[in-house]
Short mmCIF file of C-alpha atoms in Angstrom, two decimals:
data_model
loop_
_atom_site.label_atom_id
_atom_site.label_comp_id
_atom_site.label_asym_id
_atom_site.label_seq_id
_atom_site.Cartn_x
_atom_site.Cartn_y
_atom_site.Cartn_z
CA LYS A 198 47.90 132.35 83.90
CA GLY A 199 50.20 129.74 82.42
CA GLU A 200 48.04 126.69 83.18
CA LYS A 201 48.47 123.70 80.87
CA LEU A 202 44.96 122.79 79.73
CA THR A 203 45.64 120.53 76.76
CA LEU A 204 47.59 117.36 76.04
CA ALA A 205 49.57 119.26 73.40
CA GLN A 206 50.74 121.76 76.01
CA LEU A 207 51.68 118.97 78.42
CA ALA A 208 53.68 117.28 75.68
CA THR A 209 56.04 120.27 75.62
CA LEU A 210 57.04 119.38 79.21
CA ARG A 211 58.29 115.90 78.27
CA TRP A 212 61.97 115.08 78.15
CA THR A 213 63.08 113.80 74.77
CA ASN A 214 65.78 111.56 76.26
CA ASN A 215 63.41 109.39 78.28
CA SER A 216 64.87 105.96 79.03
CA ASP A 217 63.33 102.62 78.07
CA SER A 218 63.57 101.32 81.62
CA GLN A 219 59.80 100.89 81.95
CA ALA A 220 59.79 98.18 79.28
CA ALA A 221 62.84 96.58 80.91
CA VAL A 222 61.13 96.52 84.33
CA VAL A 223 58.00 94.96 82.87
CA ALA A 224 60.04 92.34 80.99
CA ALA A 225 62.01 91.45 84.13
CA ALA A 226 58.86 91.21 86.27
CA ARG A 227 57.27 88.86 83.76
CA LYS A 228 60.30 86.54 83.97
CA ILE A 229 59.73 85.95 87.68
CA SER A 230 58.31 82.52 88.37
CA SER A 231 57.54 81.25 91.87
CA ARG A 232 54.77 79.87 94.02
CA PHE A 233 55.92 82.26 96.72
CA SER A 234 54.66 85.85 96.79
CA PRO A 235 56.91 88.29 98.69
CA GLY A 236 53.87 90.53 99.05
CA LEU A 237 52.82 88.21 101.90
CA LEU A 238 55.83 89.22 104.00
CA PRO A 239 54.64 91.61 106.75
CA VAL A 240 57.37 94.26 106.66
CA MET A 241 57.29 96.71 109.58
CA GLU A 242 54.36 94.84 111.12
CA TYR A 243 52.63 96.84 113.86
CA VAL A 244 52.73 95.21 117.29
CA GLY A 245 51.96 98.17 119.59
CA PRO A 246 52.18 101.97 119.93
CA GLY A 247 55.55 103.00 118.54
CA GLN A 248 56.57 99.40 118.01
CA ALA A 249 56.89 97.10 115.00
CA LYS A 250 58.23 93.58 114.48
CA VAL A 251 61.66 93.28 112.83
CA LEU A 252 60.96 90.69 110.13
CA ALA A 253 64.63 89.94 109.49
CA ARG A 254 64.91 88.63 113.07
CA ASP A 255 61.60 86.79 113.09
CA THR A 256 61.81 83.06 113.84
CA SER A 257 58.13 82.21 113.28
CA ALA A 258 57.11 80.66 109.97
CA PRO A 259 56.51 83.20 107.17
CA PRO A 260 53.03 83.38 105.57
CA GLY A 261 52.16 81.26 102.56
CA GLY A 262 53.07 77.82 103.88
CA PHE A 263 56.82 78.26 103.34
CA LYS A 264 59.74 77.99 105.75
CA TRP A 265 62.47 80.60 106.02
CA GLU A 266 65.13 78.07 105.09
CA ASN A 267 63.29 77.27 101.82
CA LEU A 268 62.90 80.86 100.64
CA PRO A 269 66.49 81.57 99.47
CA ALA A 270 65.99 79.03 96.69
CA GLN A 271 62.98 80.98 95.41
CA PHE A 272 65.10 84.12 95.08
CA GLU A 273 68.06 82.24 93.62
CA THR A 274 65.81 80.87 90.88
CA ASN A 275 64.81 84.43 89.99
CA ALA A 276 68.25 85.96 90.50
CA GLN A 277 68.61 87.02 86.85
CA ALA A 278 65.23 88.73 86.78
CA LEU A 279 66.11 90.61 89.98
CA ALA A 280 69.47 91.61 88.49
CA ASP A 281 67.65 92.91 85.41
CA LEU A 282 65.35 94.93 87.65
CA ARG A 283 68.24 96.51 89.55
CA GLU A 284 69.96 97.42 86.29
CA ALA A 285 66.83 98.93 84.70
CA LEU A 286 66.05 100.99 87.80
CA LYS A 287 69.38 102.81 87.67
CA ASP A 288 67.63 105.17 85.22
CA PRO A 289 63.88 105.09 85.97
CA ALA A 290 61.72 106.44 83.15
CA LEU A 291 59.98 109.77 83.70
CA ASP A 292 56.78 108.61 82.02
CA ALA A 293 55.37 105.93 79.75
CA GLY A 294 56.13 107.82 76.55
CA PRO A 295 54.25 110.26 74.34
CA TYR A 296 50.49 110.21 73.97
CA THR A 297 49.26 109.22 70.51
CA ASN A 298 45.59 109.72 69.60
CA LEU A 299 44.88 109.01 73.26
CA LEU A 300 41.14 109.38 73.54
CA MET A 301 40.30 107.74 70.23
CA ASN A 302 42.31 104.64 71.13
CA THR A 303 41.22 103.05 74.41
CA ASN A 304 44.35 100.86 74.50
CA SER A 305 46.31 104.05 75.22
CA PHE A 306 44.84 103.99 78.71
CA LYS A 307 46.63 100.69 79.36
CA ARG A 308 50.05 102.18 78.68
CA VAL A 309 51.45 101.25 82.11
CA ASP A 310 51.57 97.65 83.38
CA PHE A 311 50.85 98.34 87.05
CA VAL A 312 50.67 94.62 87.88
CA ALA A 313 54.28 94.23 86.72
CA PHE A 314 55.25 97.27 88.79
CA ARG A 315 53.68 95.73 91.89
CA ILE A 316 55.45 92.41 91.30
CA ALA A 317 58.78 94.18 90.81
CA ALA A 318 58.44 96.24 94.00
CA GLN A 319 57.37 93.24 96.09
CA TRP A 320 60.26 91.07 94.90
CA LEU A 321 62.76 93.83 95.59
CA MET A 322 61.28 94.14 99.08
CA GLY A 323 61.50 90.37 99.53
CA ALA A 324 65.09 90.33 98.31
CA THR A 325 65.92 93.02 100.88
CA VAL A 326 64.47 90.92 103.70
CA MET A 327 66.33 87.82 102.58
CA ASP A 328 69.62 89.73 102.26
CA LEU A 329 69.07 91.20 105.73
CA ARG A 330 68.54 87.74 107.17
CA ALA A 331 71.81 86.68 105.53
CA GLY A 332 73.61 89.75 106.89
CA GLN A 333 74.62 90.91 103.39
CA LEU A 334 74.39 94.70 103.74
CA ASP A 335 76.05 95.43 100.40
CA ALA A 336 73.26 93.50 98.69
CA VAL A 337 70.67 95.22 100.92
CA THR A 338 72.06 98.57 99.75
CA GLU A 339 71.54 97.56 96.11
CA ASP A 340 67.99 96.42 96.88
CA LEU A 341 67.08 99.68 98.62
CA VAL A 342 68.54 101.79 95.82
CA ALA A 343 66.50 99.78 93.30
CA LEU A 344 63.34 100.27 95.41
CA ALA A 345 63.97 104.02 95.33
CA GLY A 346 64.25 103.76 91.54
CA MET A 347 60.95 101.89 91.46
CA THR A 348 59.35 104.74 93.42
CA GLN A 349 60.77 107.24 90.91
CA MET A 350 59.41 105.33 87.92
CA ASP A 351 56.81 107.38 85.98
CA ARG A 352 57.19 110.38 88.29
CA ARG A 353 56.01 112.60 85.42
CA GLU A 354 53.25 110.29 84.19
CA PRO A 355 50.20 112.61 84.12
CA THR A 356 47.57 110.26 85.55
CA LEU A 357 46.29 109.88 89.08
CA VAL A 358 46.45 106.09 89.00
CA ALA A 359 50.17 106.19 88.14
CA GLN A 360 50.86 108.48 91.08
CA MET A 361 48.71 106.33 93.39
CA ILE A 362 50.89 103.35 92.45
CA ARG A 363 54.00 105.42 93.23
CA VAL A 364 52.59 106.28 96.67
CA ALA A 365 51.90 102.59 97.34
CA ILE A 366 55.40 101.56 96.24
CA CYS A 367 56.91 104.35 98.36
CA GLY A 368 54.97 103.06 101.38
CA LEU A 369 56.33 99.57 100.79
CA GLY A 370 59.81 101.02 100.31
CA THR A 371 59.83 103.11 103.49
CA ALA A 372 58.64 100.12 105.53
CA THR A 373 61.49 98.11 104.00
CA LEU A 374 63.91 100.94 104.82
CA TRP A 375 62.82 100.78 108.44
CA GLU A 376 63.48 97.03 108.46
CA ALA A 377 66.92 97.56 107.01
CA LEU A 378 67.90 100.26 109.49
CA GLN A 379 67.32 97.89 112.40
CA ALA A 380 70.30 95.82 111.24
CA PRO A 381 73.71 96.38 112.87
CA GLY A 382 76.90 96.90 110.90
CA TRP A 383 75.98 99.64 108.44
CA THR A 384 78.87 101.73 107.11
CA GLU A 385 78.67 105.46 106.45
CA SER A 386 79.20 104.95 102.72
CA GLN A 387 76.34 102.42 102.52
CA LEU A 388 73.96 104.70 104.41
CA ALA A 389 75.00 107.70 102.30
CA ARG A 390 74.23 105.79 99.10
CA VAL A 391 70.78 104.80 100.34
CA GLN A 392 70.08 108.39 101.40
CA ARG A 393 71.12 109.79 98.00
CA ALA A 394 68.71 107.38 96.31
CA TRP A 395 65.69 108.22 98.48
CA GLU A 396 66.23 111.92 99.17
CA PRO A 397 65.07 113.27 95.74
CA ILE A 398 61.66 111.52 95.85
CA ASP A 399 58.86 114.12 95.69
CA LEU A 400 55.38 112.62 95.73
CA PHE A 401 53.65 116.00 95.91
CA ASP A 402 55.14 117.05 92.59
CA GLY A 403 53.76 113.89 90.99
CA VAL A 404 50.29 114.43 92.47
CA GLU A 405 50.12 118.00 91.16
CA PHE A 406 51.25 116.92 87.71
CA ALA A 407 48.71 114.08 87.74
CA PHE A 408 45.80 116.43 88.41
CA VAL A 409 47.01 118.73 85.63
CA GLY A 410 47.26 115.72 83.32
CA GLU A 411 43.80 114.41 84.26
CA ARG A 412 42.35 117.85 83.56
CA ALA A 413 44.00 117.97 80.13
CA MET A 414 42.86 114.45 79.22
CA ILE A 415 39.25 115.10 80.19
CA GLU A 416 39.31 118.49 78.47
CA GLU A 417 40.29 116.61 75.32
CA PHE A 418 36.84 115.02 75.33
CA TRP A 419 35.12 118.38 75.03
CA THR A 420 37.49 119.39 72.23
CA LEU A 421 36.67 116.20 70.34
CA TRP A 422 32.94 116.50 70.98
CA ARG A 423 32.98 119.84 69.18
CA SER A 424 34.75 118.31 66.17
CA ARG A 425 33.60 116.08 63.34
CA GLN A 426 34.70 113.13 65.46
CA GLY A 427 32.27 114.12 68.19
CA ARG A 428 29.99 111.08 68.03
CA ARG A 429 32.92 108.67 67.91
CA ALA A 430 34.51 110.38 70.92
CA TRP A 431 31.16 110.12 72.72
CA ARG A 432 31.26 106.36 72.20
CA THR A 433 34.85 106.26 73.45
CA ALA A 434 33.73 107.98 76.67
CA GLN A 435 31.12 105.25 77.16
CA THR A 436 33.69 102.51 76.47
CA LEU A 437 35.96 103.97 79.13
CA GLY A 438 33.20 103.72 81.69
CA SER A 439 32.23 107.37 81.95
CA PHE A 440 28.67 106.38 81.06
CA THR A 441 26.79 103.12 81.43
CA ILE A 442 24.89 103.07 78.14
CA GLN A 443 25.03 99.70 76.42
CA GLN A 444 27.28 99.51 73.35
CA GLY A 445 26.40 97.93 70.02
CA PRO A 446 23.71 98.36 67.34
CA ASN A 447 20.65 98.58 69.57
CA LEU A 448 18.03 101.11 70.61
CA LYS A 449 19.99 102.34 73.64
CA SER A 450 23.13 103.07 71.64
CA TRP A 451 21.07 104.76 68.91
CA LEU A 452 19.35 106.98 71.48
CA SER A 453 22.73 107.77 73.01
CA ASP A 454 24.29 108.77 69.67
CA TYR A 455 21.38 110.65 68.12
CA VAL A 456 19.34 111.96 71.06
CA LEU A 457 21.40 112.20 74.23
CA PHE A 458 24.64 113.37 72.61
CA PRO A 459 23.09 116.19 70.50
CA ALA A 460 20.99 117.32 73.47
CA TYR A 461 24.02 117.35 75.74
CA ARG A 462 26.21 119.14 73.21
CA TYR A 463 23.76 121.96 72.57
CA LEU A 464 22.20 122.35 76.03
CA ALA A 465 24.67 121.33 78.71
CA MET A 466 28.19 120.87 77.36
CA GLU A 467 29.58 124.35 77.98
CA PRO A 468 28.27 124.71 81.58
CA ASP A 469 29.52 121.19 82.27
CA GLU A 470 32.99 121.96 80.92
CA LEU A 471 33.21 125.25 82.83
CA PHE A 472 32.16 123.60 86.09
CA PHE A 473 34.77 120.88 85.60
CA LEU A 474 37.60 123.32 84.84
CA ARG A 475 36.78 125.52 87.82
CA SER A 476 36.53 122.57 90.20
CA MET A 477 39.79 121.03 88.98
CA GLN A 478 41.54 124.40 89.21
CA GLN A 479 40.51 124.72 92.85
CA THR A 480 41.77 121.20 93.54
CA ILE A 481 45.11 121.83 91.82
CA GLU A 482 45.59 125.12 93.66
CA GLU A 483 44.90 123.39 96.95
CA VAL A 484 47.46 120.68 96.16
CA ARG A 485 49.97 123.44 95.41
CA SER A 486 49.10 125.21 98.65
CA LEU A 487 49.54 122.00 100.62
CA LYS A 488 52.89 121.39 98.94
CA ALA A 489 54.07 124.92 99.74
CA GLN A 490 52.73 125.27 103.29
CA GLY A 491 52.32 121.71 104.51
CA ILE A 492 49.10 122.43 106.44
CA TRP A 493 46.87 119.43 105.78
CA THR A 494 43.96 120.53 108.01
CA ASP A 495 43.41 123.72 105.97
CA SER A 496 43.62 121.90 102.65
CA LYS A 497 41.31 119.13 103.88
CA LYS A 498 38.59 121.67 104.66
CA VAL A 499 38.73 123.05 101.14
CA LEU A 500 38.83 119.62 99.48
CA ASP A 501 36.01 118.33 101.68
CA GLY A 502 33.97 121.38 100.64
CA LEU A 503 34.56 120.62 96.96
CA ASN A 504 33.54 117.00 97.50
CA ALA A 505 30.40 118.05 99.40
CA ARG A 506 29.38 120.45 96.65
CA ALA A 507 29.87 117.80 93.97
CA ALA A 508 27.93 115.24 96.04
CA LYS A 509 25.05 117.67 96.53
CA LEU A 510 24.84 118.42 92.80
CA ALA A 511 25.06 114.72 91.98
CA LYS A 512 21.87 114.08 93.98
CA GLY A 513 19.89 117.01 92.58
CA PRO A 514 18.23 117.76 89.24
CA GLN A 515 21.29 119.75 88.07
CA ARG A 516 23.27 116.52 87.77
CA PHE A 517 21.98 116.25 84.19
CA ARG A 518 23.53 119.63 83.44
CA TYR A 519 26.91 118.45 84.71
CA LEU A 520 26.70 114.95 83.29
CA PHE A 521 30.38 114.38 82.55
CA SER A 522 32.12 116.53 85.16
CA MET A 523 30.19 114.89 88.03
CA ILE A 524 31.70 111.54 87.16
CA GLU A 525 35.22 112.77 86.53
CA ILE A 526 35.40 115.10 89.55
CA GLY A 527 34.19 112.33 91.83
CA ARG A 528 36.73 109.88 90.39
CA ALA A 529 39.59 112.37 90.74
CA HIS A 530 38.74 113.31 94.33
CA VAL A 531 38.38 109.70 95.46
#
């Protein structure tokens, strides 16, 4: 039906002209040096039903033991790093690059520096607040456009964790947008530029692609387990935390390699794989339905049913038959 079930098929969807902005963002974030963490700033802080505090007008001391009058110096010190961020985010990368021998090289799973992404987003948010307090709306416009670029970073990265980070950054960005829109003096051209930057963001598309990518990556395990590299791939699965068998030359690892793996491969692997593919297909179809129709209550019923079924199997004797898919389905649905 046209579903992409392998990493090779997903690779055909990549753009060959992907920018190197991810590396530039990470490099800029690592240049930032300060005792102050903008992540402490409570943007769009809830104070009552339908009400939030406007941080740019707040006169109380900010968190972290700093004073408002001392904070501009922190941002001035890191002005070059922030300028580098704004420049890099003019062309946010679609993904972190091509996959190379992904499941046989555990370092491939660390392809995105999410800590650097968080630092970058928080400092752009902090810069927006400081520029708002100074009444510099041209600078605020640049900050908000860069935050939109940060939200668009890795929008085609086929992992759930990458899309979760995008959702978190988008939440920070929309709260910062609200703060900015409380300021007087905006011009139509400034507002239009901010709108053009934020309007294309589609989180649903990223979530769907992430589930498809997770399915392909996990399916790669079963492909490898059938190959001559099967035992090595089995160990890789343990290293990645899919199993809790101790690594190293000991009795447990020997039993895992020469007893558990052969037994699983010949007795349970195919039912396990089929169960995983069917469950993931239902999840992906529900994400697509939610994207198309926008009815969360209907989709929640279906997804809750899938979770309940997986939880029931995980507690029963059949959990040994679905050894791998139980772990991966649970992780994906959480």
